[in-house]
Amino acid sequence: MFADLPLLSLLIWVPVIGGLLVLLTGSRSSGLEARVLSLLVALLTFVLSIPLYTGFDTASHAMQFINFADAPVVWIEAFNINYHLGVDGISMPLILLTTFTTVLVVIAGWEVIKYKPAQYMAAFLIMEGLMIGVFASLDAMLFYVFWEAMLIPMFIVIGVWGGDNRVYATIKFFLYTFLGSVFMLVALIYLYFQSGSFSILDMHMQPLGLTAQIWIFLAFLIAFAVKVPMWPVHTWLPDAHVQAPTGGSVILAAIMLKLGAYGFLRFSLPIVPDASHTLDWLMIGLSLIAVAYIGFVALVQQDMKKLIAYSSISHMGFVTLGFFIAWTIAEANNGSMVGAAMGMEGGAVQMISHGFVSGAMFLCVGVMYDRMHSRQIADYGGVVHVMPKFTGFMVLFAMANAGLPGTAGFVGEFMVILSAFKANFWIAFVAATTLILGAGYTLWMVKRVLFGEITNDSVAALEDINKREFLVLATLAVMVLFFGLYPAPLLEVMDATVRHLIEHIAVSKLPASAFAGAM
């Protein structure tokens, strides 16, 4: 019933326009007007996103909620660029995650942000609309515009409200992500000249030679690997997290890291499946390095934010591993991709669950930082004695971060590991090291920060979480437990889309002449 409504356009432009309206309240000294208006806009956007789930046809793999279903709106006619929006079972949950997380970020910053609160709230609202635009775009050039534009508000958030070394972090963040995207732009322009269209769905059907596919794959890889981020282009993320305010860290971990993984599903796999098959060993290798090596790096961190940032890189390795293990499964099972869907769905579920868990972990660190103005693990100890409610929440989220069964952090990783066993024992073995490493660095941090004796007067003076903080953390706790115990709502909406993608990538896109030449 919602298919003919411009619902996706509303989800993009309501927060963008709302953010601009919030900016108009910037001259008010108290900032209350900005906070109230920001919360109303964020709540409205979240409410508007709910029909995406309630009205979604889980049996269909086709794009749904097409914006102006009769025909795409022409944007730049000379280059056949259209304002074309739609969602499937992969992008729809990511949009809901975006609208949900933005509400929590606004509430979390309600009392904490005292310097230019209107500009702070406006940046997150505008960023929300732009990120939804990335997930909803069905035109490659529209996707690219949203992809680049969302860097600007995050650049401002880190640069204005970040830590002492924020200038270095913002420049590094911007250069890494912007320069990587240039290669994607070149690939999209090449595909336009091949297909005559910037429609992503048309690109999915465009035959391409293997050499062209490999170059396109590598161009996409540079852009998306930086955003995930994958080893070795991950070094911008710890710096950005450490310097970003709490809200910036939450959005970075919960949403922005998923954009790169989403790019692999929307572009790399369906557009260049033969190159994805040819280079799957590279993706599997980089994913396993992220899971294992970065897990060891996290073990030695002394800064809580930096530890969680490295933890995010390790967990995102499961996402890319699940996406690219399909062909290894086929080779190990006489051409059958049975089990590949489980790995890909596991990676997709991991994107959502990691959004809740990592966002919650960064919020917990933010709660302590607001009181102590320190992120160093050595500065804490015995927090449980003065903040028992907070400790309960942080222990839950830490268990989820370590992949405890019954929490959201377990489901996706378990599905990917099971799928990896169908491909190769040693791939699964290396991936499963996260069960040890994740528990190691997470529990070691929890032990030193929360338990033991109170080590200094600053910790002794801490006060437990207030009602606002309790609301934010309790909401995330419910989501972490719900999807850990009952992941069916996620799996049901993803299943048809993922299975169609598996069928699509199983068919070569090499031109007929390539097969004739091979014969």
Coordinates of C-alpha atoms in Angstrom, one line a residue:
M1 CA 0.0 0.0 0.0
F2 CA 3.0 2.3 0.5
A3 CA 4.7 1.4 -2.8
D4 CA 3.4 4.5 -4.6
L5 CA 4.3 7.0 -1.8
P6 CA 7.5 8.9 -2.0
L7 CA 8.4 7.4 1.3
L8 CA 12.1 7.1 0.7
S9 CA 12.3 10.7 -0.4
L10 CA 10.7 11.7 2.8
L11 CA 13.2 9.6 4.8
I12 CA 16.1 11.4 3.0
W13 CA 14.8 15.0 3.0
V14 CA 12.9 15.2 6.3
P15 CA 16.1 15.0 8.4
V16 CA 18.1 17.1 5.9
I17 CA 15.5 19.9 5.9
G18 CA 15.0 19.4 9.6
G19 CA 18.7 19.8 10.2
L20 CA 18.7 23.1 8.3
L21 CA 15.8 24.3 10.4
V22 CA 17.7 23.3 13.6
L23 CA 20.6 25.5 12.3
L24 CA 18.3 28.5 12.4
T25 CA 17.9 28.1 16.2
G26 CA 21.7 28.3 16.6
S27 CA 21.7 31.9 17.9
R28 CA 19.6 30.8 20.9
S29 CA 21.8 30.7 23.9
S30 CA 20.2 27.8 25.8
G31 CA 20.1 25.4 22.8
L32 CA 16.9 23.9 24.2
E33 CA 15.0 24.7 21.0
A34 CA 17.6 23.0 18.9
R35 CA 17.6 19.9 21.1
V36 CA 13.8 19.6 21.1
L37 CA 13.4 20.2 17.4
S38 CA 16.2 17.7 16.6
L39 CA 14.6 15.1 18.7
L40 CA 11.2 15.6 17.0
V41 CA 12.8 15.4 13.6
A42 CA 14.7 12.3 14.5
L43 CA 11.6 10.6 16.0
L44 CA 9.5 11.6 12.9
T45 CA 12.1 10.1 10.6
F46 CA 12.2 6.9 12.6
V47 CA 8.4 6.6 12.6
L48 CA 8.4 7.2 8.8
S49 CA 10.8 4.4 8.4
I50 CA 8.7 1.8 10.2
P51 CA 6.4 1.2 7.1
L52 CA 9.5 0.0 5.2
Y53 CA 9.4 -3.0 7.5
T54 CA 5.7 -3.5 8.0
G55 CA 4.9 -3.1 4.3
F56 CA 7.9 -5.1 3.0
D57 CA 7.2 -8.2 0.9
T58 CA 9.6 -10.7 2.4
A59 CA 8.9 -13.2 -0.4
S60 CA 10.2 -10.9 -3.2
H61 CA 13.8 -10.1 -4.1
A62 CA 12.8 -7.2 -6.3
M63 CA 13.3 -3.6 -5.3
Q64 CA 10.4 -2.2 -3.3
F65 CA 9.1 1.2 -2.3
I66 CA 10.3 2.5 -5.6
N67 CA 10.2 6.3 -5.5
F68 CA 7.6 7.5 -8.0
A69 CA 7.0 4.0 -9.4
D70 CA 5.7 5.1 -12.8
A71 CA 9.2 6.3 -13.9
P72 CA 12.4 7.6 -12.3
V73 CA 12.6 11.3 -12.0
V74 CA 15.1 12.7 -14.6
W75 CA 17.9 14.5 -12.8
I76 CA 20.5 15.2 -15.5
E77 CA 19.0 14.2 -18.8
A78 CA 22.2 14.6 -20.9
F79 CA 23.9 11.7 -19.0
N80 CA 20.8 9.7 -18.3
I81 CA 21.1 10.3 -14.5
N82 CA 17.9 9.8 -12.6
Y83 CA 16.6 10.4 -9.1
H84 CA 15.8 6.8 -8.6
L85 CA 15.2 5.2 -5.2
G86 CA 14.3 1.8 -3.9
V87 CA 15.1 -0.8 -1.2
D88 CA 15.5 -4.6 -0.9
G89 CA 16.0 -7.0 1.9
I90 CA 19.6 -5.8 2.5
S91 CA 19.2 -2.0 2.4
M92 CA 15.9 -1.8 4.2
P93 CA 17.2 -3.0 7.6
L94 CA 20.2 -0.7 7.3
I95 CA 17.9 2.3 6.8
L96 CA 16.0 1.3 10.0
L97 CA 19.3 1.0 11.8
T98 CA 20.2 4.5 10.7
T99 CA 16.9 6.1 11.8
F100 CA 16.9 4.2 15.1
T101 CA 20.6 5.1 15.9
T102 CA 20.1 8.8 15.1
V103 CA 17.3 9.1 17.8
L104 CA 19.7 7.6 20.4
V105 CA 22.5 9.9 19.3
V106 CA 20.3 13.0 19.8
I107 CA 19.2 11.8 23.2
A108 CA 22.8 10.9 24.2
G109 CA 24.1 14.4 23.4
W110 CA 21.1 16.2 25.0
E111 CA 23.0 17.4 28.1
V112 CA 26.6 16.6 27.1
I113 CA 27.0 19.0 24.2
K114 CA 27.1 22.5 25.4
Y115 CA 29.2 24.1 22.7
K116 CA 27.1 25.0 19.6
P117 CA 24.4 22.3 20.3
A118 CA 22.3 23.4 17.3
Q119 CA 25.1 22.9 14.9
Y120 CA 26.0 19.5 16.5
M121 CA 22.4 18.2 16.2
A122 CA 21.9 19.6 12.7
A123 CA 25.1 17.8 11.5
F124 CA 23.7 14.5 12.6
L125 CA 20.3 15.0 11.1
I126 CA 21.8 16.0 7.8
M127 CA 24.2 13.1 7.9
E128 CA 21.2 10.8 8.6
G129 CA 19.4 11.9 5.5
L130 CA 22.5 11.5 3.3
M131 CA 23.3 8.0 4.6
I132 CA 19.7 6.9 3.9
G133 CA 20.2 8.3 0.4
V134 CA 23.2 6.0 0.0
F135 CA 21.2 2.9 1.0
A136 CA 18.2 3.9 -1.1
S137 CA 19.9 5.0 -4.3
L138 CA 19.3 3.0 -7.5
D139 CA 21.2 5.4 -9.7
A140 CA 25.0 5.1 -9.4
M141 CA 25.7 8.8 -9.7
L142 CA 23.0 9.6 -7.1
F143 CA 24.7 7.0 -4.9
Y144 CA 28.1 8.7 -5.4
V145 CA 26.7 12.1 -4.6
F146 CA 25.2 10.9 -1.3
W147 CA 28.3 8.8 -0.6
E148 CA 30.6 11.8 -0.8
A149 CA 28.3 14.4 0.7
M150 CA 27.9 12.4 4.0
L151 CA 31.6 12.9 4.6
I152 CA 31.1 16.6 5.2
P153 CA 28.9 16.6 8.3
M154 CA 31.1 13.8 9.9
F155 CA 34.2 15.9 9.0
I156 CA 32.6 18.8 10.9
V157 CA 31.5 16.8 13.9
I158 CA 35.0 15.4 14.5
G159 CA 36.7 18.7 13.6
V160 CA 34.6 20.9 15.8
W161 CA 33.6 18.7 18.8
G162 CA 36.5 16.2 18.7
G163 CA 39.5 15.8 21.0
D164 CA 42.8 17.6 21.2
N165 CA 44.2 16.0 18.0
R166 CA 41.0 16.4 16.0
V167 CA 42.5 18.3 13.1
Y168 CA 44.9 15.4 12.3
A169 CA 42.1 12.9 12.6
T170 CA 39.6 14.8 10.4
I171 CA 42.2 15.3 7.6
K172 CA 43.2 11.7 7.7
F173 CA 39.6 10.6 7.7
F174 CA 38.6 12.8 4.8
L175 CA 41.7 12.0 2.7
Y176 CA 41.4 8.3 3.1
T177 CA 37.7 8.1 2.3
F178 CA 37.6 10.8 -0.4
L179 CA 40.6 9.5 -2.3
G180 CA 39.3 6.0 -2.2
S181 CA 36.0 7.1 -3.7
V182 CA 37.7 8.6 -6.7
F183 CA 38.5 5.1 -8.0
M184 CA 34.9 4.2 -7.6
L185 CA 33.9 7.2 -9.7
V186 CA 36.2 6.1 -12.5
A187 CA 34.7 2.7 -12.5
L188 CA 31.1 4.1 -12.5
I189 CA 31.9 6.3 -15.5
Y190 CA 33.4 3.3 -17.4
L191 CA 30.2 1.3 -16.6
Y192 CA 28.1 4.2 -17.9
F193 CA 29.9 4.1 -21.2
Q194 CA 29.4 0.4 -21.5
S195 CA 25.7 0.3 -20.5
G196 CA 24.6 3.8 -21.5
S197 CA 23.0 4.2 -18.1
F198 CA 23.9 5.0 -14.5
S199 CA 21.1 2.7 -13.3
I200 CA 22.6 0.3 -10.8
L201 CA 20.2 -2.5 -11.9
D202 CA 21.2 -2.0 -15.6
M203 CA 24.8 -2.3 -14.5
H204 CA 24.0 -5.6 -12.8
M205 CA 23.0 -7.0 -16.2
Q206 CA 25.9 -5.6 -18.3
P207 CA 28.2 -8.3 -19.8
L208 CA 31.9 -7.5 -19.2
G209 CA 35.2 -9.1 -20.1
L210 CA 37.3 -10.6 -17.3
T211 CA 40.1 -8.0 -17.5
A212 CA 37.5 -5.1 -17.3
Q213 CA 35.8 -6.8 -14.4
I214 CA 39.1 -7.2 -12.5
W215 CA 40.0 -3.5 -12.9
I216 CA 36.4 -2.5 -11.9
F217 CA 36.6 -4.8 -8.9
L218 CA 39.9 -3.3 -7.8
A219 CA 38.5 0.2 -8.1
F220 CA 35.5 -0.7 -6.0
L221 CA 37.7 -2.5 -3.5
I222 CA 39.8 0.6 -2.9
A223 CA 36.7 2.7 -2.2
F224 CA 34.8 0.1 -0.1
A225 CA 37.7 -1.4 1.8
V226 CA 38.6 2.1 3.1
K227 CA 35.1 2.6 4.4
V228 CA 34.7 -0.9 6.0
P229 CA 37.7 -0.5 6.9
M230 CA 39.7 -3.5 5.8
W231 CA 43.4 -4.1 6.6
P232 CA 45.7 -2.4 5.6
V233 CA 43.6 0.7 4.9
H234 CA 42.1 0.7 8.4
T235 CA 44.5 3.1 10.2
W236 CA 42.2 6.2 9.9
L237 CA 39.5 4.5 12.0
P238 CA 41.1 4.3 15.4
D239 CA 42.3 8.0 15.1
A240 CA 38.8 9.1 14.0
H241 CA 37.1 7.2 16.9
V242 CA 39.5 8.4 19.6
Q243 CA 39.1 12.1 18.5
A244 CA 35.4 12.0 17.7
P245 CA 32.7 12.9 20.3
T246 CA 30.6 10.0 21.5
G247 CA 27.8 10.6 18.9
G248 CA 30.4 10.7 16.1
S249 CA 31.9 7.4 17.3
V250 CA 28.4 5.8 17.5
I251 CA 27.5 6.8 13.9
L252 CA 30.9 5.8 12.6
A253 CA 30.7 2.3 14.1
A254 CA 27.0 1.7 13.7
I255 CA 26.4 3.1 10.3
M256 CA 29.3 4.4 8.3
L257 CA 31.4 1.2 8.5
K258 CA 28.4 -0.7 7.0
L259 CA 28.4 1.6 3.9
G260 CA 31.5 -0.1 2.5
A261 CA 30.2 -3.6 3.2
Y262 CA 26.9 -2.6 1.5
G263 CA 28.9 -1.4 -1.5
F264 CA 30.3 -4.9 -2.0
L265 CA 26.8 -6.3 -2.1
R266 CA 25.3 -3.6 -4.3
F267 CA 28.2 -3.1 -6.7
S268 CA 31.1 -5.6 -6.6
L269 CA 29.4 -8.9 -6.3
P270 CA 26.5 -8.4 -8.8
I271 CA 28.3 -6.2 -11.3
V272 CA 31.6 -8.1 -11.6
P273 CA 30.9 -11.6 -10.3
D274 CA 33.6 -13.2 -12.4
A275 CA 36.3 -10.9 -10.9
S276 CA 34.8 -11.5 -7.5
H277 CA 35.3 -15.2 -8.0
T278 CA 38.8 -14.7 -9.4
L279 CA 39.9 -12.5 -6.5
D280 CA 37.9 -14.2 -3.7
W281 CA 41.1 -15.5 -2.2
L282 CA 42.2 -11.9 -1.7
M283 CA 39.0 -10.9 0.0
I284 CA 39.1 -14.0 2.2
G285 CA 42.7 -13.4 3.1
L286 CA 42.2 -9.7 4.0
S287 CA 39.1 -10.7 6.0
L288 CA 41.0 -13.3 8.1
I289 CA 43.8 -10.8 8.7
A290 CA 41.2 -8.4 10.1
V291 CA 39.6 -11.1 12.3
A292 CA 42.9 -12.5 13.7
Y293 CA 45.7 -10.0 13.5
I294 CA 43.5 -6.9 14.4
G295 CA 42.2 -9.0 17.3
F296 CA 45.8 -9.2 18.7
V297 CA 46.2 -5.5 18.1
A298 CA 43.1 -4.8 20.2
L299 CA 44.6 -6.9 23.0
V300 CA 47.4 -4.3 23.7
Q301 CA 45.3 -1.1 23.6
Q302 CA 45.3 1.1 26.7
D303 CA 42.6 3.5 25.3
M304 CA 39.0 2.2 25.6
K305 CA 37.9 3.9 22.4
K306 CA 40.8 2.6 20.5
L307 CA 40.3 -0.9 21.7
I308 CA 36.6 -0.9 20.6
A309 CA 37.6 0.7 17.3
Y310 CA 40.0 -2.2 16.6
S311 CA 37.4 -4.6 17.8
S312 CA 35.0 -3.1 15.1
I313 CA 37.6 -3.8 12.4
S314 CA 37.9 -7.4 13.5
H315 CA 34.2 -7.9 13.6
M316 CA 33.7 -6.4 10.2
G317 CA 36.1 -9.0 8.9
F318 CA 33.3 -11.5 9.4
V319 CA 31.1 -9.4 7.1
T320 CA 33.4 -9.5 4.1
L321 CA 34.3 -13.1 4.8
G322 CA 30.7 -14.1 4.7
F323 CA 30.1 -12.2 1.4
F324 CA 33.1 -13.7 -0.5
I325 CA 33.2 -17.3 0.7
A326 CA 30.5 -18.5 -1.7
W327 CA 32.9 -19.7 -4.5
T328 CA 35.2 -21.5 -2.1
I329 CA 32.1 -23.3 -0.8
A330 CA 31.2 -24.2 -4.4
E331 CA 34.7 -25.6 -5.1
A332 CA 34.6 -27.7 -2.0
N333 CA 31.1 -29.1 -2.8
N334 CA 31.3 -30.0 -6.5
G335 CA 29.9 -26.7 -7.7
S336 CA 27.1 -26.4 -5.2
M337 CA 26.7 -23.1 -3.4
V338 CA 24.5 -24.7 -0.6
G339 CA 25.7 -22.9 2.5
A340 CA 26.7 -19.8 0.7
A341 CA 23.4 -18.1 1.5
M342 CA 24.0 -18.8 5.2
G343 CA 27.4 -17.1 5.1
M344 CA 26.1 -14.1 3.2
E345 CA 23.1 -13.7 5.5
G346 CA 25.4 -14.1 8.4
G347 CA 27.5 -11.2 7.1
A348 CA 24.4 -9.1 6.6
V349 CA 23.1 -9.9 10.1
Q350 CA 26.5 -9.1 11.5
M351 CA 26.2 -5.6 9.9
I352 CA 23.0 -4.9 11.9
S353 CA 24.0 -6.6 15.2
H354 CA 27.4 -4.9 15.2
G355 CA 25.6 -1.6 14.8
F356 CA 23.8 -2.1 18.1
V357 CA 26.7 -3.6 20.0
S358 CA 29.5 -1.3 18.9
G359 CA 27.2 1.7 19.3
A360 CA 26.4 0.6 22.8
M361 CA 30.0 0.1 23.7
F362 CA 31.0 3.6 22.5
L363 CA 28.1 5.1 24.4
C364 CA 29.3 3.3 27.6
V365 CA 32.7 4.8 27.1
G366 CA 31.1 8.2 26.6
V367 CA 29.2 7.9 29.9
M368 CA 32.5 7.4 31.7
Y369 CA 34.4 10.0 29.7
D370 CA 31.7 12.6 30.5
R371 CA 32.4 12.0 34.2
M372 CA 36.2 11.4 34.3
H373 CA 37.4 13.0 31.0
S374 CA 39.6 10.1 30.5
R375 CA 39.5 7.0 28.1
Q376 CA 42.6 5.4 29.6
I377 CA 41.9 2.0 31.1
A378 CA 44.6 2.5 33.7
D379 CA 42.6 5.5 35.1
Y380 CA 39.7 3.3 36.2
G381 CA 39.0 0.3 38.4
G382 CA 36.2 -0.6 40.8
V383 CA 33.5 1.3 38.8
V384 CA 31.0 -1.4 39.8
H385 CA 31.1 -0.1 43.4
V386 CA 29.8 3.3 42.5
M387 CA 27.9 2.7 39.2
P388 CA 26.2 -0.7 39.6
K389 CA 23.4 0.1 37.0
F390 CA 25.9 1.2 34.4
T391 CA 28.1 -1.8 35.1
G392 CA 25.2 -4.2 34.4
F393 CA 24.7 -2.6 31.0
M394 CA 28.4 -2.5 30.1
V395 CA 28.9 -6.1 31.0
L396 CA 26.0 -7.1 28.8
F397 CA 27.3 -5.2 25.9
A398 CA 30.8 -6.5 26.5
M399 CA 29.5 -10.1 26.4
A400 CA 27.7 -9.3 23.1
N401 CA 31.0 -7.8 21.8
A402 CA 32.7 -11.1 22.7
G403 CA 30.0 -13.1 20.9
L404 CA 28.1 -14.6 23.8
P405 CA 25.3 -16.9 22.7
G406 CA 21.9 -15.2 23.3
T407 CA 23.2 -11.8 22.3
A408 CA 23.1 -10.1 18.9
G409 CA 26.9 -10.3 18.6
F410 CA 26.7 -14.1 18.4
V411 CA 24.3 -14.8 15.5
G412 CA 26.1 -13.4 12.5
E413 CA 29.5 -14.6 13.5
F414 CA 28.2 -18.1 14.2
M415 CA 26.5 -18.2 10.8
V416 CA 29.7 -17.1 9.0
I417 CA 31.8 -19.7 10.9
L418 CA 29.4 -22.5 10.1
S419 CA 29.4 -21.4 6.4
A420 CA 33.2 -21.3 6.5
F421 CA 33.3 -24.9 7.6
K422 CA 31.6 -25.9 4.4
A423 CA 34.4 -24.2 2.5
N424 CA 37.6 -25.0 4.3
F425 CA 38.4 -26.1 7.8
W426 CA 41.4 -23.7 8.2
I427 CA 39.4 -20.7 7.1
A428 CA 36.8 -21.6 9.7
F429 CA 39.6 -22.2 12.3
V430 CA 41.2 -18.8 11.8
A431 CA 37.8 -17.1 11.8
A432 CA 36.9 -18.9 15.0
T433 CA 39.9 -17.4 16.8
T434 CA 37.7 -14.4 17.4
L435 CA 35.9 -16.4 20.0
I436 CA 39.1 -16.4 22.0
L437 CA 40.6 -13.0 21.0
G438 CA 37.2 -11.2 21.3
A439 CA 36.7 -12.6 24.8
G440 CA 40.3 -11.8 25.7
Y441 CA 40.4 -8.1 24.9
T442 CA 36.8 -7.4 25.9
L443 CA 36.9 -9.2 29.3
W444 CA 40.4 -7.8 30.0
M445 CA 39.1 -4.3 29.6
V446 CA 35.9 -5.0 31.7
K447 CA 38.0 -6.5 34.5
R448 CA 40.4 -3.6 34.7
V449 CA 37.7 -0.9 34.3
L450 CA 34.7 -2.2 36.2
F451 CA 35.9 -4.6 38.8
G452 CA 38.5 -4.8 41.5
E453 CA 39.1 -2.2 44.1
I454 CA 38.6 1.5 43.6
T455 CA 41.9 2.9 42.5
N456 CA 41.5 6.7 42.9
D457 CA 39.3 9.4 44.3
S458 CA 38.0 10.3 40.9
V459 CA 36.4 6.9 40.5
A460 CA 35.1 7.0 44.1
A461 CA 33.2 10.2 43.2
L462 CA 31.5 8.9 40.2
E463 CA 27.7 8.9 40.0
D464 CA 25.6 6.2 38.4
I465 CA 23.7 6.8 35.2
N466 CA 20.8 9.2 35.1
K467 CA 17.4 8.6 33.5
R468 CA 18.4 9.8 30.1
E469 CA 21.5 7.6 30.0
F470 CA 19.4 4.7 31.3
L471 CA 16.9 5.1 28.6
V472 CA 19.5 5.0 25.8
L473 CA 21.4 2.0 27.2
A474 CA 18.2 0.1 28.1
T475 CA 16.9 0.6 24.6
L476 CA 20.1 -0.8 23.1
A477 CA 20.1 -3.7 25.6
V478 CA 16.6 -4.7 24.5
M479 CA 17.7 -4.8 20.9
V480 CA 20.9 -6.7 21.6
L481 CA 19.0 -9.4 23.5
F482 CA 16.0 -9.5 21.2
F483 CA 18.0 -10.1 18.0
G484 CA 20.3 -12.4 19.9
L485 CA 17.4 -14.6 21.0
Y486 CA 15.2 -14.1 18.0
P487 CA 17.0 -13.1 14.8
A488 CA 14.1 -14.3 12.6
P489 CA 12.8 -10.8 11.8
L490 CA 16.2 -9.9 10.2
L491 CA 16.7 -13.3 8.4
E492 CA 13.2 -13.2 6.9
V493 CA 13.6 -9.9 5.2
M494 CA 17.1 -10.7 3.9
D495 CA 16.6 -14.3 2.7
A496 CA 14.9 -13.7 -0.7
T497 CA 17.3 -10.9 -1.6
V498 CA 20.4 -12.9 -0.6
R499 CA 19.3 -16.0 -2.4
H500 CA 18.7 -14.1 -5.5
L501 CA 22.1 -12.5 -5.2
I502 CA 23.7 -16.0 -4.9
E503 CA 21.8 -17.1 -8.0
H504 CA 23.0 -14.0 -9.8
I505 CA 26.7 -14.3 -9.0
A506 CA 26.6 -18.0 -9.9
V507 CA 26.1 -17.1 -13.6
S508 CA 29.1 -15.7 -15.5
K509 CA 28.8 -12.2 -17.1
L510 CA 31.6 -12.8 -19.5
P511 CA 30.5 -12.0 -23.1
A512 CA 29.6 -14.9 -25.3
S513 CA 32.7 -14.2 -27.4
A514 CA 34.9 -15.0 -24.4
F515 CA 33.4 -18.5 -24.2
A516 CA 33.7 -18.9 -27.9
G517 CA 37.4 -17.9 -27.8
A518 CA 38.0 -20.3 -25.0
M519 CA 36.6 -23.2 -27.0

